Amino acid sequence: MKILVTGGAGYIGSHTVVELQQKGYDVVIIDNLSNSTKEVIYSIEKISGKLPEFHQFDLCDENLIGKFFSNNNDIDGIIHFAAFKAVGESVEQPLKYYHNNLTSLINLLKYMNEVQIKNLVFSSSCTVYGQPDMLPVKEDAPFKKAFSPYGHTKQICEQIIECASSVHNIKAILLRYFNPIGAHDSSLIGELPLGIPNNLLPFITQTAIGKRDYLKVFGNDYDTPDGTCIRDYIHVVDIAKAHVVALERLQNNKTNSSCEVFNLGTGKGFSVLEVIKSFEKVTGVKLNYKFVDRRHGDIEKVWADTTFANKVLGWKAEKGLDEMTLSAWNWEKKLKK
Ligand code: NAD
Ligand code: WQD
């Protein structure tokens, strides 16, 4: 089986490529390296012993995708990670986000239909829920107005896939990730934020290693037990494994509809302070942090109802918070070296 992984040089994509290869799949990556580096491809090889086939180009270029598929007529399924993901940047440059995230998806779907590749796994996000009315949040919770153009692209992409799969010979599984963190046990691949990180874990590890002076904890007056926001943090390797399970579900014709949706979380929420405590406990490093004002657009609390993913997809997150924070730290130390 040959699987096309778009965005396979990125954070979640690279971990998924490793899991696929370890299950015996051949992997072809398309990535334009707009948010990743070629070294990742060689790090993947170091872990799995197999160098994935790599094509560097932009999925917004319809001609290049056409050329790719005419030279590669043996693809059995696609996992589509490639997208821009920086929430703040999407507010400043919305068209860049709409263009990249929508055009790349539409191009892929068009060629999937033309060359008759049936199976698609798509990276969605808990951001489609906004601040849900009920917690834990289930897959059938309504979309709220998106907080950012990035979040809006995920809502639109989901709708495009749902619509295309209802009329074309395409079956899709949409995976809504909660907060992926951590790194591969080998510390050979992990998250590589460019510039100042927006997300909590890279900011924590960069502060602890001395790249940043202190972590700003955004708000301590939320309606939560310790006043800081709550999220469902999930190990990136657990997320990667879910993609293999989803792909197998598609390949084995186990899906109940042309477009299924699953939450990928642990089902447990942790506050920012709990994440800091876990980090300090497993690493023995005291973190310098200060409480500052709330960050505009932050949701107070969100965590997943994972019942549907556990029962129907047959997947469950296995790794706990301490494993996540420790692996993120080991990766940061490896990067320093
Ligand atoms: P990432 O930026 O590390 O990986 C995305 C990869 O796609 C990068 O290597 C980038 O170079 C590539 N890419 C982007 N646009 C492209 C294009 N037009 N053509 C070819 N390659 C392109 O991001 P990630 O964290 O691995 O996220 C993967 C997916 O998961 C994204 O769709 C993201 O929106 C989604 N997601 C991420 C998170 C998260 O917190 N990391 C949470 C929910 C959903
Ligand atoms: C987590 C918590 C912050 C940084 C984002 C995207 C979302 C999805 C997942 C892709 C929050 C707090 C953070 C810092 C802090 N991505 N924090 N100081 O905001 O839940 O979601 O990633 O789909 O779309 O918006 O993740 O890691 O930024 O924040 O106190 O320096 O950490 O306030 O409570 P978030 P995050």
Short mmCIF file of C-alpha atoms and ligand atoms in Angstrom, two decimals:
data_model
loop_
_atom_site.label_atom_id
_atom_site.label_comp_id
_atom_site.label_asym_id
_atom_site.label_seq_id
_atom_site.Cartn_x
_atom_site.Cartn_y
_atom_site.Cartn_z
CA MET A 1 0.00 0.00 0.00
CA LYS A 2 1.33 3.41 -0.99
CA ILE A 3 0.10 6.42 0.95
CA LEU A 4 0.53 10.07 0.01
CA VAL A 5 1.16 12.23 3.07
CA THR A 6 0.91 15.95 2.32
CA GLY A 7 2.74 18.10 4.86
CA GLY A 8 4.71 15.00 5.83
CA ALA A 9 7.80 17.01 6.75
CA GLY A 10 5.80 18.92 9.38
CA TYR A 11 5.24 18.25 13.07
CA ILE A 12 2.30 15.84 13.05
CA GLY A 13 2.92 14.62 9.49
CA SER A 14 6.46 13.40 10.24
CA HIS A 15 5.29 11.40 13.27
CA THR A 16 2.54 9.88 11.17
CA VAL A 17 4.95 8.92 8.36
CA VAL A 18 6.99 6.97 10.92
CA GLU A 19 3.92 5.12 12.22
CA LEU A 20 2.81 4.30 8.66
CA GLN A 21 6.24 2.99 7.69
CA GLN A 22 6.41 0.91 10.86
CA LYS A 23 3.11 -0.68 9.83
CA GLY A 24 4.57 -1.60 6.43
CA TYR A 25 3.12 1.20 4.27
CA ASP A 26 5.17 2.88 1.55
CA VAL A 27 4.99 6.62 1.99
CA VAL A 28 5.28 9.47 -0.50
CA ILE A 29 5.51 12.96 0.95
CA ILE A 30 4.56 16.21 -0.74
CA ASP A 31 5.67 19.27 1.22
CA ASN A 32 6.80 22.71 0.06
CA LEU A 33 8.90 23.12 3.26
CA SER A 34 7.16 26.44 4.00
CA ASN A 35 7.14 25.45 7.69
CA SER A 36 9.59 22.56 7.87
CA THR A 37 13.01 21.43 6.68
CA LYS A 38 14.41 18.68 4.46
CA GLU A 39 16.39 17.29 7.45
CA VAL A 40 13.13 15.91 8.81
CA ILE A 41 12.99 13.44 5.93
CA TYR A 42 16.40 12.03 6.95
CA SER A 43 15.37 11.95 10.62
CA ILE A 44 12.36 9.87 9.61
CA GLU A 45 14.75 7.47 7.87
CA LYS A 46 16.89 7.25 11.02
CA ILE A 47 13.86 6.14 13.04
CA SER A 48 12.16 3.78 10.60
CA GLY A 49 15.10 2.66 8.48
CA LYS A 50 13.20 3.75 5.36
CA LEU A 51 13.72 6.96 3.43
CA PRO A 52 10.28 8.22 2.38
CA GLU A 53 9.90 9.36 -1.23
CA PHE A 54 9.86 13.16 -1.10
CA HIS A 55 8.48 15.75 -3.53
CA GLN A 56 8.98 19.43 -2.74
CA PHE A 57 6.28 21.58 -4.27
CA ASP A 58 3.27 23.72 -3.43
CA LEU A 59 -0.11 21.98 -3.45
CA CYS A 60 -1.70 25.24 -4.56
CA ASP A 61 -0.04 24.68 -7.94
CA GLU A 62 -2.60 22.68 -9.85
CA ASN A 63 -0.21 21.88 -12.73
CA LEU A 64 2.39 20.40 -10.43
CA ILE A 65 -0.21 18.23 -8.69
CA GLY A 66 -1.43 17.05 -12.09
CA LYS A 67 2.12 16.15 -13.08
CA PHE A 68 2.64 14.35 -9.76
CA PHE A 69 -0.44 12.17 -10.18
CA SER A 70 0.34 11.35 -13.80
CA ASN A 71 3.75 10.02 -12.65
CA ASN A 72 2.35 8.30 -9.54
CA ASN A 73 -0.64 6.18 -10.43
CA ASP A 74 -0.26 3.71 -7.57
CA ILE A 75 -1.39 5.80 -4.59
CA ASP A 76 -3.92 3.99 -2.39
CA GLY A 77 -4.85 6.76 0.02
CA ILE A 78 -4.07 10.31 1.11
CA ILE A 79 -3.49 11.90 4.49
CA HIS A 80 -3.72 15.65 4.08
CA PHE A 81 -1.81 17.61 6.73
CA ALA A 82 -0.47 20.44 4.59
CA ALA A 83 -1.86 23.77 5.75
CA PHE A 84 -0.84 27.00 7.45
CA LYS A 85 -1.66 26.84 11.16
CA ALA A 86 -0.59 30.00 12.98
CA VAL A 87 -3.74 31.48 14.47
CA GLY A 88 -2.32 34.98 15.09
CA GLU A 89 -0.79 35.24 11.62
CA SER A 90 -4.13 34.21 10.10
CA VAL A 91 -5.77 37.22 11.75
CA GLU A 92 -3.15 39.54 10.20
CA GLN A 93 -3.02 37.82 6.79
CA PRO A 94 -6.39 36.12 6.30
CA LEU A 95 -6.11 35.78 2.50
CA LYS A 96 -2.83 33.91 2.79
CA TYR A 97 -4.63 31.37 4.98
CA TYR A 98 -7.81 31.07 2.91
CA HIS A 99 -5.73 30.73 -0.24
CA ASN A 100 -3.32 28.08 1.03
CA ASN A 101 -5.64 25.94 3.13
CA LEU A 102 -8.58 25.94 0.72
CA THR A 103 -6.75 25.86 -2.63
CA SER A 104 -4.49 22.96 -1.66
CA LEU A 105 -7.49 20.93 -0.49
CA ILE A 106 -9.61 21.69 -3.56
CA ASN A 107 -6.73 20.77 -5.88
CA LEU A 108 -6.22 17.48 -4.08
CA LEU A 109 -9.92 16.58 -4.13
CA LYS A 110 -10.13 17.41 -7.82
CA TYR A 111 -7.29 15.02 -8.67
CA MET A 112 -8.48 12.35 -6.24
CA ASN A 113 -11.70 12.30 -8.22
CA GLU A 114 -9.93 12.30 -11.58
CA VAL A 115 -7.41 9.57 -10.83
CA GLN A 116 -9.83 7.65 -8.62
CA ILE A 117 -8.12 7.64 -5.27
CA LYS A 118 -10.92 6.93 -2.85
CA ASN A 119 -9.59 7.40 0.65
CA LEU A 120 -8.78 10.64 2.45
CA VAL A 121 -7.86 11.40 6.04
CA PHE A 122 -7.99 15.11 6.84
CA SER A 123 -6.42 17.16 9.67
CA SER A 124 -9.13 19.16 11.34
CA SER A 125 -9.08 20.85 14.71
CA CYS A 126 -11.06 21.36 17.90
CA THR A 127 -10.98 25.00 16.89
CA VAL A 128 -14.11 24.28 14.79
CA TYR A 129 -16.10 24.09 18.08
CA GLY A 130 -15.09 27.50 19.47
CA GLN A 131 -16.15 27.62 23.15
CA PRO A 132 -18.65 24.75 23.22
CA ASP A 133 -21.86 24.99 25.26
CA MET A 134 -21.36 21.51 26.71
CA LEU A 135 -18.23 19.80 27.99
CA PRO A 136 -16.80 17.37 27.16
CA VAL A 137 -17.43 18.29 23.54
CA LYS A 138 -18.90 15.67 21.21
CA GLU A 139 -18.49 15.46 17.44
CA ASP A 140 -22.09 16.57 16.85
CA ALA A 141 -21.66 19.87 18.74
CA PRO A 142 -22.50 22.78 16.43
CA PHE A 143 -19.79 24.91 14.84
CA LYS A 144 -19.55 28.30 16.54
CA LYS A 145 -18.39 31.42 14.76
CA ALA A 146 -14.68 30.83 14.21
CA PHE A 147 -12.31 32.92 16.37
CA SER A 148 -9.78 33.24 13.55
CA PRO A 149 -9.49 32.92 9.78
CA TYR A 150 -7.39 29.80 10.46
CA GLY A 151 -10.28 28.22 12.39
CA HIS A 152 -12.65 29.30 9.65
CA THR A 153 -10.53 27.52 7.01
CA LYS A 154 -10.89 24.29 9.00
CA GLN A 155 -14.68 24.70 9.14
CA ILE A 156 -14.85 25.40 5.41
CA CYS A 157 -12.46 22.55 4.54
CA GLU A 158 -14.64 20.12 6.51
CA GLN A 159 -17.71 21.31 4.61
CA ILE A 160 -15.94 21.05 1.25
CA ILE A 161 -14.87 17.47 1.98
CA GLU A 162 -18.31 16.51 3.23
CA CYS A 163 -19.88 17.91 0.08
CA ALA A 164 -17.33 16.41 -2.35
CA SER A 165 -17.53 12.98 -0.72
CA SER A 166 -21.30 12.98 -0.99
CA VAL A 167 -21.21 13.21 -4.81
CA HIS A 168 -17.81 11.82 -5.85
CA ASN A 169 -16.32 8.41 -5.22
CA ILE A 170 -14.39 9.71 -2.21
CA LYS A 171 -14.54 8.50 1.39
CA ALA A 172 -13.15 10.72 4.09
CA ILE A 173 -12.36 10.70 7.77
CA LEU A 174 -11.98 14.09 9.42
CA LEU A 175 -9.89 14.03 12.57
CA ARG A 176 -10.38 16.93 14.97
CA TYR A 177 -7.20 17.21 17.01
CA PHE A 178 -7.31 18.88 20.40
CA ASN A 179 -3.89 20.13 21.59
CA PRO A 180 -1.08 17.97 20.16
CA ILE A 181 2.16 18.24 22.14
CA GLY A 182 5.31 16.21 22.80
CA ALA A 183 7.75 14.51 20.48
CA HIS A 184 8.87 11.10 19.28
CA ASP A 185 10.63 8.94 21.92
CA SER A 186 13.80 8.97 19.80
CA SER A 187 13.92 12.79 20.04
CA LEU A 188 14.78 12.76 16.33
CA ILE A 189 11.57 14.52 15.29
CA GLY A 190 9.37 17.01 17.13
CA GLU A 191 7.79 20.45 16.88
CA LEU A 192 9.91 23.09 15.13
CA PRO A 193 8.27 26.48 15.64
CA LEU A 194 9.74 29.29 13.56
CA GLY A 195 10.45 32.44 15.59
CA ILE A 196 8.65 33.05 18.86
CA PRO A 197 6.32 30.15 19.63
CA ASN A 198 2.60 30.80 20.05
CA ASN A 199 1.79 27.47 21.63
CA LEU A 200 2.27 26.63 25.28
CA LEU A 201 4.64 23.66 25.21
CA PRO A 202 7.31 25.06 22.88
CA PHE A 203 7.22 28.27 24.93
CA ILE A 204 7.71 26.30 28.15
CA THR A 205 10.64 24.25 26.79
CA GLN A 206 12.31 27.29 25.19
CA THR A 207 12.02 29.19 28.48
CA ALA A 208 13.43 26.28 30.45
CA ILE A 209 16.41 25.93 28.09
CA GLY A 210 17.14 29.66 28.33
CA LYS A 211 15.96 30.91 24.91
CA ARG A 212 13.15 32.95 26.54
CA ASP A 213 13.26 34.88 29.82
CA TYR A 214 9.93 33.78 31.20
CA LEU A 215 6.62 32.22 30.22
CA LYS A 216 3.63 34.52 30.22
CA VAL A 217 0.63 32.65 31.62
CA PHE A 218 -2.31 34.27 29.89
CA GLY A 219 -4.88 34.94 32.61
CA ASN A 220 -5.44 33.51 36.09
CA ASP A 221 -8.99 34.71 36.59
CA TYR A 222 -10.86 32.20 34.44
CA ASP A 223 -13.75 30.19 35.83
CA THR A 224 -11.56 27.09 36.36
CA PRO A 225 -10.26 25.50 39.60
CA ASP A 226 -6.90 27.36 39.52
CA GLY A 227 -8.01 30.27 37.31
CA THR A 228 -5.96 29.25 34.24
CA CYS A 229 -7.37 27.91 30.95
CA ILE A 230 -8.02 24.21 30.44
CA ARG A 231 -7.14 22.19 27.32
CA ASP A 232 -7.08 18.56 26.25
CA TYR A 233 -3.37 17.98 25.56
CA ILE A 234 -2.61 14.87 23.54
CA HIS A 235 0.70 13.21 22.66
CA VAL A 236 1.62 13.66 19.00
CA VAL A 237 2.44 9.94 18.69
CA ASP A 238 -1.09 9.05 19.84
CA ILE A 239 -2.41 11.42 17.17
CA ALA A 240 -0.13 9.83 14.56
CA LYS A 241 -1.38 6.34 15.44
CA ALA A 242 -4.98 7.45 15.02
CA HIS A 243 -4.22 8.28 11.38
CA VAL A 244 -3.07 4.74 10.69
CA VAL A 245 -6.25 3.40 12.33
CA ALA A 246 -8.40 5.81 10.30
CA LEU A 247 -6.67 4.81 7.08
CA GLU A 248 -7.20 1.12 7.80
CA ARG A 249 -10.88 1.83 8.49
CA LEU A 250 -11.17 3.44 5.05
CA GLN A 251 -9.15 0.75 3.25
CA ASN A 252 -11.23 -2.01 4.85
CA ASN A 253 -14.53 -0.32 3.90
CA LYS A 254 -15.57 -0.09 7.55
CA THR A 255 -16.93 3.44 7.42
CA ASN A 256 -20.61 4.09 8.08
CA SER A 257 -20.87 7.11 5.78
CA SER A 258 -18.89 8.85 3.06
CA CYS A 259 -17.54 11.36 5.58
CA GLU A 260 -16.93 10.51 9.23
CA VAL A 261 -15.67 12.79 12.00
CA PHE A 262 -13.75 11.87 15.14
CA ASN A 263 -12.33 13.82 18.06
CA LEU A 264 -8.69 13.11 18.86
CA GLY A 265 -8.11 13.96 22.49
CA THR A 266 -7.49 12.15 25.76
CA GLY A 267 -10.84 13.18 27.21
CA LYS A 268 -9.07 14.92 30.13
CA GLY A 269 -8.55 18.62 30.56
CA PHE A 270 -5.46 20.13 32.21
CA SER A 271 -4.93 23.74 33.22
CA VAL A 272 -1.87 25.77 32.23
CA LEU A 273 -0.60 25.52 35.81
CA GLU A 274 -1.04 21.75 35.80
CA VAL A 275 1.03 21.52 32.62
CA ILE A 276 3.76 23.66 34.22
CA LYS A 277 3.71 21.44 37.35
CA SER A 278 4.00 18.30 35.23
CA PHE A 279 6.91 19.83 33.31
CA GLU A 280 8.73 20.83 36.52
CA LYS A 281 8.13 17.42 38.11
CA VAL A 282 9.38 15.26 35.22
CA THR A 283 12.34 17.45 34.26
CA GLY A 284 13.43 18.75 37.65
CA VAL A 285 13.70 22.22 36.05
CA LYS A 286 12.07 25.19 37.79
CA LEU A 287 10.17 27.23 35.24
CA ASN A 288 10.20 31.02 35.32
CA TYR A 289 6.65 32.23 34.68
CA LYS A 290 4.46 35.26 35.34
CA PHE A 291 0.72 35.80 35.17
CA VAL A 292 -0.27 38.38 32.59
CA ASP A 293 -3.59 39.50 31.07
CA ARG A 294 -5.78 37.09 29.18
CA ARG A 295 -4.83 36.47 25.53
CA HIS A 296 -7.43 37.83 23.16
CA GLY A 297 -9.50 35.08 21.57
CA ASP A 298 -8.56 32.36 24.09
CA ILE A 299 -11.22 29.86 24.99
CA GLU A 300 -11.69 29.28 28.73
CA LYS A 301 -11.89 25.50 28.70
CA VAL A 302 -12.30 22.70 26.23
CA TRP A 303 -11.77 18.97 26.29
CA ALA A 304 -12.97 16.12 24.13
CA ASP A 305 -15.61 13.49 24.52
CA THR A 306 -13.65 10.57 23.08
CA THR A 307 -16.38 7.93 23.37
CA PHE A 308 -17.10 7.90 19.64
CA ALA A 309 -13.42 7.65 18.64
CA ASN A 310 -12.80 4.95 21.26
CA LYS A 311 -15.79 2.82 20.29
CA VAL A 312 -16.25 3.38 16.57
CA LEU A 313 -12.76 4.24 15.33
CA GLY A 314 -11.29 1.77 17.83
CA TRP A 315 -8.53 4.12 18.94
CA LYS A 316 -7.64 5.47 22.38
CA ALA A 317 -4.88 7.85 23.48
CA GLU A 318 -2.38 5.97 25.62
CA LYS A 319 0.17 8.50 26.81
CA GLY A 320 -0.26 10.72 29.85
CA LEU A 321 0.65 14.35 30.47
CA ASP A 322 4.01 13.55 32.12
CA GLU A 323 5.13 11.57 29.07
CA MET A 324 4.09 14.46 26.85
CA THR A 325 6.00 17.13 28.78
CA LEU A 326 9.09 14.92 29.21
CA SER A 327 9.29 14.07 25.50
CA ALA A 328 8.90 17.76 24.60
CA TRP A 329 11.80 18.57 26.92
CA ASN A 330 14.03 15.80 25.53
CA TRP A 331 13.36 17.17 22.03
CA GLU A 332 14.25 20.72 23.09
CA LYS A 333 17.52 19.48 24.62
CA LYS A 334 18.30 17.55 21.43
CA LEU A 335 17.66 20.70 19.36
CA LYS A 336 20.13 22.64 21.51
CA LYS A 337 22.81 20.06 20.78
P1 NAD B 1 3.25 21.98 10.39
O1 NAD B 1 3.29 23.38 9.94
O2 NAD B 1 4.36 21.48 11.23
O3 NAD B 1 3.10 21.00 9.13
C1 NAD B 1 2.40 21.38 7.97
C2 NAD B 1 3.32 21.08 6.77
O4 NAD B 1 2.62 21.42 5.57
C3 NAD B 1 4.60 21.89 6.79
O5 NAD B 1 5.72 21.02 6.65
C4 NAD B 1 4.49 22.84 5.61
O6 NAD B 1 5.73 23.09 5.00
C5 NAD B 1 3.52 22.09 4.69
N1 NAD B 1 2.69 22.92 3.81
C6 NAD B 1 1.90 23.95 4.16
N2 NAD B 1 1.26 24.44 3.08
C7 NAD B 1 1.66 23.69 2.02
C8 NAD B 1 1.35 23.70 0.62
N3 NAD B 1 0.53 24.59 0.08
N4 NAD B 1 1.94 22.77 -0.17
C9 NAD B 1 2.80 21.84 0.34
N5 NAD B 1 3.12 21.80 1.65
C10 NAD B 1 2.55 22.71 2.48
O7 NAD B 1 1.84 21.77 11.15
P2 NAD B 1 1.34 20.57 12.06
O8 NAD B 1 1.29 21.03 13.46
O9 NAD B 1 2.05 19.33 11.72
O10 NAD B 1 -0.17 20.49 11.56
C11 NAD B 1 -0.56 19.58 10.55
C12 NAD B 1 -2.04 19.78 10.28
O11 NAD B 1 -2.77 19.58 11.49
C13 NAD B 1 -2.42 21.16 9.78
O12 NAD B 1 -3.46 21.01 8.84
C14 NAD B 1 -2.92 21.85 11.02
O13 NAD B 1 -3.85 22.86 10.72
C15 NAD B 1 -3.60 20.70 11.75
N6 NAD B 1 -3.71 20.89 13.20
C16 NAD B 1 -2.60 21.16 13.92
C17 NAD B 1 -2.71 21.34 15.30
C18 NAD B 1 -1.51 21.69 16.13
O14 NAD B 1 -1.68 22.20 17.23
N7 NAD B 1 -0.30 21.43 15.68
C19 NAD B 1 -3.96 21.21 15.92
C20 NAD B 1 -5.07 20.91 15.14
C21 NAD B 1 -4.93 20.75 13.76
C1 WQD B 2 -2.79 26.55 25.29
C2 WQD B 2 -3.04 27.27 26.61
C3 WQD B 2 -3.09 29.67 26.44
C4 WQD B 2 1.07 30.20 25.34
C5 WQD B 2 -4.15 26.48 19.45
C6 WQD B 2 -4.96 26.87 18.25
C7 WQD B 2 -5.95 25.80 17.92
C8 WQD B 2 -5.28 24.45 17.77
C9 WQD B 2 -4.43 24.13 18.94
C10 WQD B 2 -4.69 24.06 15.46
C11 WQD B 2 -4.00 28.43 26.47
C12 WQD B 2 -1.94 29.22 27.30
C13 WQD B 2 -0.13 29.63 25.70
C14 WQD B 2 1.75 31.03 26.27
C15 WQD B 2 -0.01 30.63 27.85
N1 WQD B 2 -4.38 24.43 16.65
N2 WQD B 2 -0.67 29.84 26.94
N3 WQD B 2 1.18 31.21 27.51
O1 WQD B 2 -4.79 28.28 22.12
O2 WQD B 2 -5.54 25.99 22.87
O3 WQD B 2 -4.99 26.33 20.53
O4 WQD B 2 -3.52 25.21 19.19
O5 WQD B 2 -5.73 23.74 15.02
O6 WQD B 2 -6.57 26.19 16.74
O7 WQD B 2 -5.63 28.07 18.55
O8 WQD B 2 -3.15 26.36 22.21
O9 WQD B 2 -0.83 26.10 22.97
O10 WQD B 2 -1.60 28.37 22.14
O11 WQD B 2 -2.45 27.52 24.31
O12 WQD B 2 -0.48 30.83 28.98
O13 WQD B 2 2.81 31.57 25.97
O14 WQD B 2 -1.80 27.84 27.07
O15 WQD B 2 -3.70 30.80 26.99
O16 WQD B 2 -4.75 28.45 27.63
P1 WQD B 2 -4.68 26.83 21.99
P2 WQD B 2 -1.92 27.10 22.84
#
